[in-house]
Amino acid sequence: PRRGRSAAREPALAGDDARGAARLGLHRRDAGRRLPALHARAERPEDTDWIAVVTLYGQLAEVAPSPIVELNRAVAVSMAFGPESGLELVDQLVASGALDGYHLLHSVRGDFLGKLGRYDEALAFFRHGFGLARTERERADFRVDLALVLKNGGRLAEAAHLAHVLEGGGPH
């Protein structure tokens, strides 16, 4: 998932959240600084210290719980421990309904399902996410995801057609 708003635009912690953050030595802006730094140290995504990223998202979830934090934590868990582990967390978010209208929930779940070889399920989530996407850029990302899952699922004719459309060849 894409990163959230900058720390400067994050609302201040209040009440119990602030006390919990003090006990952990973590504030929202701290995680907001540490997470990108962990990513920046790695030349490639697979070189990222994903265990540290999972830990930071876990701490952030304690001081500033939100479904977006949990979705990002699921991605980090998937990178650290595999897509099945991340899928368990995403399934909890799906069951909660907290992010039903959020296109990236469907993108992440589709990605995990595709990596697990569950192509038909992945397609369903990518198609649903495509319908929720608000910008052409977001829809283009879903088209690429759909084409890849179609190809990996052995649906080569559909993948080739979608690739033709992506290259500007039109729907025919």
mmCIF file of C-alpha atoms in Angstrom:
data_model
loop_
_atom_site.group_PDB
_atom_site.id
_atom_site.type_symbol
_atom_site.label_atom_id
_atom_site.label_comp_id
_atom_site.label_asym_id
_atom_site.label_seq_id
_atom_site.Cartn_x
_atom_site.Cartn_y
_atom_site.Cartn_z
ATOM 1 C CA PRO A 1 0.000 0.000 0.000
ATOM 2 C CA ARG A 2 1.008 3.556 -0.494
ATOM 3 C CA ARG A 3 2.237 5.624 2.414
ATOM 4 C CA GLY A 4 -0.149 7.846 4.336
ATOM 5 C CA ARG A 5 -0.164 11.543 5.012
ATOM 6 C CA SER A 6 2.974 13.254 6.236
ATOM 7 C CA ALA A 7 3.615 13.398 9.982
ATOM 8 C CA ALA A 8 3.076 17.153 9.936
ATOM 9 C CA ARG A 9 -0.553 16.621 8.911
ATOM 10 C CA GLU A 10 -1.220 13.795 11.417
ATOM 11 C CA PRO A 11 -3.454 14.779 14.315
ATOM 12 C CA ALA A 12 -1.783 14.848 17.714
ATOM 13 C CA LEU A 13 -2.145 11.859 20.014
ATOM 14 C CA ALA A 14 -4.574 12.400 22.867
ATOM 15 C CA GLY A 15 -5.349 10.840 26.238
ATOM 16 C CA ASP A 16 -4.520 7.158 26.640
ATOM 17 C CA ASP A 17 -2.882 7.016 23.212
ATOM 18 C CA ALA A 18 -0.365 9.679 24.232
ATOM 19 C CA ARG A 19 0.431 7.896 27.521
ATOM 20 C CA GLY A 20 0.821 4.587 25.679
ATOM 21 C CA ALA A 21 3.098 6.227 23.158
ATOM 22 C CA ALA A 22 5.237 7.667 25.931
ATOM 23 C CA ARG A 23 5.588 4.216 27.526
ATOM 24 C CA LEU A 24 6.661 2.764 24.189
ATOM 25 C CA GLY A 25 8.854 5.736 23.422
ATOM 26 C CA LEU A 26 6.957 6.024 20.148
ATOM 27 C CA HIS A 27 4.876 8.764 18.672
ATOM 28 C CA ARG A 28 3.105 8.715 15.309
ATOM 29 C CA ARG A 29 5.712 11.006 13.838
ATOM 30 C CA ASP A 30 8.487 8.700 15.071
ATOM 31 C CA ALA A 31 7.109 5.733 13.155
ATOM 32 C CA GLY A 32 6.437 8.051 10.244
ATOM 33 C CA ARG A 33 10.148 8.819 10.185
ATOM 34 C CA ARG A 34 11.476 5.355 10.968
ATOM 35 C CA LEU A 35 9.426 3.431 8.403
ATOM 36 C CA PRO A 36 10.637 5.357 5.334
ATOM 37 C CA ALA A 37 14.184 5.239 6.691
ATOM 38 C CA LEU A 38 14.039 1.429 6.825
ATOM 39 C CA HIS A 39 12.861 1.347 3.219
ATOM 40 C CA ALA A 40 15.451 3.894 2.087
ATOM 41 C CA ARG A 41 18.342 1.820 3.441
ATOM 42 C CA ALA A 42 17.473 -1.045 1.118
ATOM 43 C CA GLU A 43 18.347 -0.921 -2.558
ATOM 44 C CA ARG A 44 15.608 -3.430 -3.379
ATOM 45 C CA PRO A 45 12.365 -4.292 -1.529
ATOM 46 C CA GLU A 46 13.702 -7.747 -0.672
ATOM 47 C CA ASP A 47 16.670 -6.105 1.096
ATOM 48 C CA THR A 48 14.385 -4.243 3.514
ATOM 49 C CA ASP A 49 14.504 -5.291 7.165
ATOM 50 C CA TRP A 50 10.889 -6.468 7.075
ATOM 51 C CA ILE A 51 11.004 -7.807 10.649
ATOM 52 C CA ALA A 52 11.819 -4.277 11.845
ATOM 53 C CA VAL A 53 9.039 -2.860 9.655
ATOM 54 C CA VAL A 54 6.561 -5.369 11.143
ATOM 55 C CA THR A 55 7.705 -4.380 14.631
ATOM 56 C CA LEU A 56 7.248 -0.655 13.931
ATOM 57 C CA TYR A 57 3.770 -1.204 12.483
ATOM 58 C CA GLY A 58 2.889 -3.266 15.551
ATOM 59 C CA GLN A 59 4.018 -0.429 17.809
ATOM 60 C CA LEU A 60 2.187 2.111 15.680
ATOM 61 C CA ALA A 61 -0.984 0.012 15.889
ATOM 62 C CA GLU A 62 -0.748 0.185 19.681
ATOM 63 C CA VAL A 63 -0.485 3.995 19.839
ATOM 64 C CA ALA A 64 -2.565 4.927 16.798
ATOM 65 C CA PRO A 65 -4.743 1.980 15.790
ATOM 66 C CA SER A 66 -6.375 2.204 12.379
ATOM 67 C CA PRO A 67 -7.340 -0.156 9.572
ATOM 68 C CA ILE A 68 -4.773 1.518 7.280
ATOM 69 C CA VAL A 69 -1.985 0.779 9.773
ATOM 70 C CA GLU A 70 -3.203 -2.829 9.900
ATOM 71 C CA LEU A 71 -3.236 -3.064 6.097
ATOM 72 C CA ASN A 72 0.324 -1.757 5.930
ATOM 73 C CA ARG A 73 1.328 -4.166 8.695
ATOM 74 C CA ALA A 74 -0.194 -7.030 6.678
ATOM 75 C CA VAL A 75 2.000 -6.100 3.708
ATOM 76 C CA ALA A 76 5.082 -6.038 5.934
ATOM 77 C CA VAL A 77 4.113 -9.385 7.499
ATOM 78 C CA SER A 78 3.728 -10.839 4.006
ATOM 79 C CA MET A 79 7.164 -9.615 3.017
ATOM 80 C CA ALA A 80 8.721 -10.980 6.221
ATOM 81 C CA PHE A 81 6.860 -14.274 6.589
ATOM 82 C CA GLY A 82 5.104 -14.955 3.271
ATOM 83 C CA PRO A 83 1.749 -14.169 1.672
ATOM 84 C CA GLU A 84 -0.229 -16.677 3.752
ATOM 85 C CA SER A 85 0.688 -14.808 6.942
ATOM 86 C CA GLY A 86 -0.229 -11.454 5.418
ATOM 87 C CA LEU A 87 -3.467 -12.875 4.045
ATOM 88 C CA GLU A 88 -4.603 -13.871 7.544
ATOM 89 C CA LEU A 89 -4.369 -10.230 8.634
ATOM 90 C CA VAL A 90 -6.052 -8.934 5.482
ATOM 91 C CA ASP A 91 -8.874 -11.433 5.912
ATOM 92 C CA GLN A 92 -9.507 -9.937 9.366
ATOM 93 C CA LEU A 93 -9.773 -6.496 7.771
ATOM 94 C CA VAL A 94 -12.122 -7.821 5.082
ATOM 95 C CA ALA A 95 -14.300 -9.453 7.760
ATOM 96 C CA SER A 96 -14.416 -6.220 9.770
ATOM 97 C CA GLY A 97 -15.716 -4.247 6.779
ATOM 98 C CA ALA A 98 -13.568 -1.296 7.876
ATOM 99 C CA LEU A 99 -11.970 -0.818 4.448
ATOM 100 C CA ASP A 100 -14.682 -2.156 2.123
ATOM 101 C CA GLY A 101 -14.585 0.881 -0.148
ATOM 102 C CA TYR A 102 -10.796 1.185 -0.167
ATOM 103 C CA HIS A 103 -9.326 -0.008 -3.458
ATOM 104 C CA LEU A 104 -5.934 -0.876 -1.955
ATOM 105 C CA LEU A 105 -7.461 -3.455 0.407
ATOM 106 C CA HIS A 106 -8.582 -5.358 -2.673
ATOM 107 C CA SER A 107 -5.231 -4.823 -4.374
ATOM 108 C CA VAL A 108 -3.314 -6.235 -1.417
ATOM 109 C CA ARG A 109 -5.636 -9.212 -0.988
ATOM 110 C CA GLY A 110 -5.524 -9.922 -4.725
ATOM 111 C CA ASP A 111 -1.729 -9.775 -4.649
ATOM 112 C CA PHE A 112 -1.485 -12.231 -1.757
ATOM 113 C CA LEU A 113 -3.985 -14.620 -3.362
ATOM 114 C CA GLY A 114 -2.112 -14.487 -6.679
ATOM 115 C CA LYS A 115 1.175 -15.278 -4.947
ATOM 116 C CA LEU A 116 -0.536 -18.284 -3.366
ATOM 117 C CA GLY A 117 -1.746 -19.519 -6.772
ATOM 118 C CA ARG A 118 -5.390 -18.763 -5.982
ATOM 119 C CA TYR A 119 -5.866 -16.967 -9.286
ATOM 120 C CA ASP A 120 -9.648 -16.922 -9.599
ATOM 121 C CA GLU A 121 -9.991 -15.404 -6.138
ATOM 122 C CA ALA A 122 -7.240 -12.907 -6.936
ATOM 123 C CA LEU A 123 -9.029 -11.886 -10.123
ATOM 124 C CA ALA A 124 -12.254 -11.260 -8.225
ATOM 125 C CA PHE A 125 -10.500 -8.952 -5.764
ATOM 126 C CA PHE A 126 -8.550 -7.115 -8.462
ATOM 127 C CA ARG A 127 -11.750 -6.587 -10.471
ATOM 128 C CA HIS A 128 -13.571 -5.271 -7.414
ATOM 129 C CA GLY A 129 -10.657 -2.964 -6.577
ATOM 130 C CA PHE A 130 -10.599 -1.740 -10.183
ATOM 131 C CA GLY A 131 -14.222 -0.686 -9.759
ATOM 132 C CA LEU A 132 -13.326 1.264 -6.619
ATOM 133 C CA ALA A 133 -10.284 3.008 -8.120
ATOM 134 C CA ARG A 134 -10.836 6.735 -8.515
ATOM 135 C CA THR A 135 -8.049 7.742 -10.866
ATOM 136 C CA GLU A 136 -6.826 6.461 -14.201
ATOM 137 C CA ARG A 137 -3.420 5.752 -12.628
ATOM 138 C CA GLU A 138 -5.056 3.522 -10.010
ATOM 139 C CA ARG A 139 -7.072 1.725 -12.710
ATOM 140 C CA ALA A 140 -3.896 1.251 -14.786
ATOM 141 C CA ASP A 141 -2.222 -0.414 -11.795
ATOM 142 C CA PHE A 142 -5.169 -2.802 -11.504
ATOM 143 C CA ARG A 143 -5.015 -3.608 -15.234
ATOM 144 C CA VAL A 144 -1.374 -4.646 -14.844
ATOM 145 C CA ASP A 145 -2.257 -6.762 -11.792
ATOM 146 C CA LEU A 146 -5.141 -8.379 -13.677
ATOM 147 C CA ALA A 147 -2.978 -9.177 -16.697
ATOM 148 C CA LEU A 148 -0.304 -10.763 -14.504
ATOM 149 C CA VAL A 149 -2.799 -12.928 -12.621
ATOM 150 C CA LEU A 150 -4.450 -13.986 -15.875
ATOM 151 C CA LYS A 151 -1.053 -14.945 -17.295
ATOM 152 C CA ASN A 152 0.042 -16.791 -14.164
ATOM 153 C CA GLY A 153 -3.314 -18.551 -14.003
ATOM 154 C CA GLY A 154 -2.865 -19.916 -17.517
ATOM 155 C CA ARG A 155 -5.484 -17.664 -19.089
ATOM 156 C CA LEU A 156 -3.082 -16.531 -21.784
ATOM 157 C CA ALA A 157 -5.613 -15.342 -24.382
ATOM 158 C CA GLU A 158 -7.269 -13.032 -21.839
ATOM 159 C CA ALA A 159 -3.856 -11.833 -20.634
ATOM 160 C CA ALA A 160 -2.727 -11.122 -24.201
ATOM 161 C CA HIS A 161 -5.921 -9.189 -24.900
ATOM 162 C CA LEU A 162 -5.497 -7.112 -21.761
ATOM 163 C CA ALA A 163 -1.821 -6.502 -22.603
ATOM 164 C CA HIS A 164 -2.919 -5.285 -26.051
ATOM 165 C CA VAL A 165 -5.354 -2.871 -24.405
ATOM 166 C CA LEU A 166 -2.656 -1.692 -21.985
ATOM 167 C CA GLU A 167 -0.343 -0.921 -24.868
ATOM 168 C CA GLY A 168 -2.979 1.405 -26.293
ATOM 169 C CA GLY A 169 -4.366 -1.033 -28.811
ATOM 170 C CA GLY A 170 -7.931 -0.433 -27.734
ATOM 171 C CA PRO A 171 -10.495 -2.993 -26.628
ATOM 172 C CA HIS A 172 -10.588 -4.960 -29.877
#
